[in-house]
GROMACS .gro file of C-alpha atoms in nm:
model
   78
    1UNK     CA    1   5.532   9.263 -26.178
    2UNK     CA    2   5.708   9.475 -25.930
    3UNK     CA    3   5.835   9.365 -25.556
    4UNK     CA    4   5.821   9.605 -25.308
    5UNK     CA    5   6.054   9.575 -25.006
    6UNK     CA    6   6.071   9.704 -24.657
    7UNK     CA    7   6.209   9.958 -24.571
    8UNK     CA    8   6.342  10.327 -24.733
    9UNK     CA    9   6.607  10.326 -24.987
   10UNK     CA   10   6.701  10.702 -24.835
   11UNK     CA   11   6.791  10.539 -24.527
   12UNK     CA   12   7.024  10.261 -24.733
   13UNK     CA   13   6.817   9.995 -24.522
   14UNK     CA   14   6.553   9.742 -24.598
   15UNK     CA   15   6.539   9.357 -24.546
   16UNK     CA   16   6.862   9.326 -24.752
   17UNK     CA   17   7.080   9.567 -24.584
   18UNK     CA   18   7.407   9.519 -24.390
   19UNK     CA   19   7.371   9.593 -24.033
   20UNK     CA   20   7.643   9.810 -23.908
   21UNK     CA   21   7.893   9.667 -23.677
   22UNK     CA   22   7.918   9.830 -23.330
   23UNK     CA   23   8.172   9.977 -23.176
   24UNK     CA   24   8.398   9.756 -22.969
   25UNK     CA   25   8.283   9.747 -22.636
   26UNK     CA   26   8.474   9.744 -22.312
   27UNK     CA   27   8.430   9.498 -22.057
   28UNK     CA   28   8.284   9.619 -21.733
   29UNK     CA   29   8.453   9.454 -21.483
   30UNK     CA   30   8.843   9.505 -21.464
   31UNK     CA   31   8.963   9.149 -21.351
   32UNK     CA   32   8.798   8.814 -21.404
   33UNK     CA   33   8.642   8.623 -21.145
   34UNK     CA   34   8.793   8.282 -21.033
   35UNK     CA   35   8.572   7.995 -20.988
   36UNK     CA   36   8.560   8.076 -20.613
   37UNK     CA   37   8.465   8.373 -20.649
   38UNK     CA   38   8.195   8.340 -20.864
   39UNK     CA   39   8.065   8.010 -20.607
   40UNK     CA   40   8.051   8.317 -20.337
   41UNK     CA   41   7.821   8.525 -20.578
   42UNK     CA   42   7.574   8.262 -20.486
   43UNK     CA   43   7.617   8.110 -20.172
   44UNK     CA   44   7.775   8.309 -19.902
   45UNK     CA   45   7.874   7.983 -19.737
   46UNK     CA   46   8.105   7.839 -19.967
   47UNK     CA   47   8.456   7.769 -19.928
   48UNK     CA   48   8.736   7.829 -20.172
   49UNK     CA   49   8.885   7.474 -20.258
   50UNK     CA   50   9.218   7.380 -20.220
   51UNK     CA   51   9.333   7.058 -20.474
   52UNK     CA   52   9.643   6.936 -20.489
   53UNK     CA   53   9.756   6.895 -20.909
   54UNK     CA   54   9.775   6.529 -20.978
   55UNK     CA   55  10.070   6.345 -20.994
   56UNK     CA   56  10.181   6.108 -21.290
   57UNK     CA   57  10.175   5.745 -21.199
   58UNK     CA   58  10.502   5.521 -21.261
   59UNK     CA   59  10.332   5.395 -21.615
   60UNK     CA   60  10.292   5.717 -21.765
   61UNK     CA   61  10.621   5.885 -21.637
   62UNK     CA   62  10.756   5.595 -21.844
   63UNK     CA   63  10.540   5.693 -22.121
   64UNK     CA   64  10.659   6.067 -22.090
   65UNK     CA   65  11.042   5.963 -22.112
   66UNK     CA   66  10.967   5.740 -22.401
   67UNK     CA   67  10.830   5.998 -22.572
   68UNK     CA   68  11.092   6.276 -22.522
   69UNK     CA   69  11.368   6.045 -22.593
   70UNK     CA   70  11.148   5.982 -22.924
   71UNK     CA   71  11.116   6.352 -22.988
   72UNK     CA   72  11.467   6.417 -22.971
   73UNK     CA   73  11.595   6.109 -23.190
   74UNK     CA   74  11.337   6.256 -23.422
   75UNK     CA   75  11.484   6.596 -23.455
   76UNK     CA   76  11.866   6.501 -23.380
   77UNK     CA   77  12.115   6.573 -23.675
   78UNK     CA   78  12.258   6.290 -23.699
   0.00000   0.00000   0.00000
């Protein structure tokens, strides 16, 4: 008893072909947008945000010298 399967052997296709990759395409757009930017797509009203970066409190500055002074007995010579 014989299968037959979609598709034309000619063509190298059927259901158990390999698809061909395409070609690698090129984004359209030259630059990213920022998150601002991409708020303003939407709503014309919108205002970019300005944030200041956090600062560390005085528990985890304590923290971050512990651990460099760790780090660098840890790969010292001596």
């Amino acid at each position: 008893m014989t299968i037959s399967l979609p598709g034309s052997k000619k063509r190298s296709g059927g259901l158990f072909a390999r698809k061909k990759k395409p070609d690698l395409f090129e984004p359209t757009a030259k630059n990213k947008l920022d998150g601002d930017q991409i708020a303003r797509l939407f709503d014309k009203r919108s205002r970019p945000t300005k944030t200041k970066p956090a600062s560390l409190n005085d528990t985890e500055e304590a923290a971050q010298l512990q651990q460099s002074s760790l780090r660098g007995a840890l790969y010292s010579k001596d």
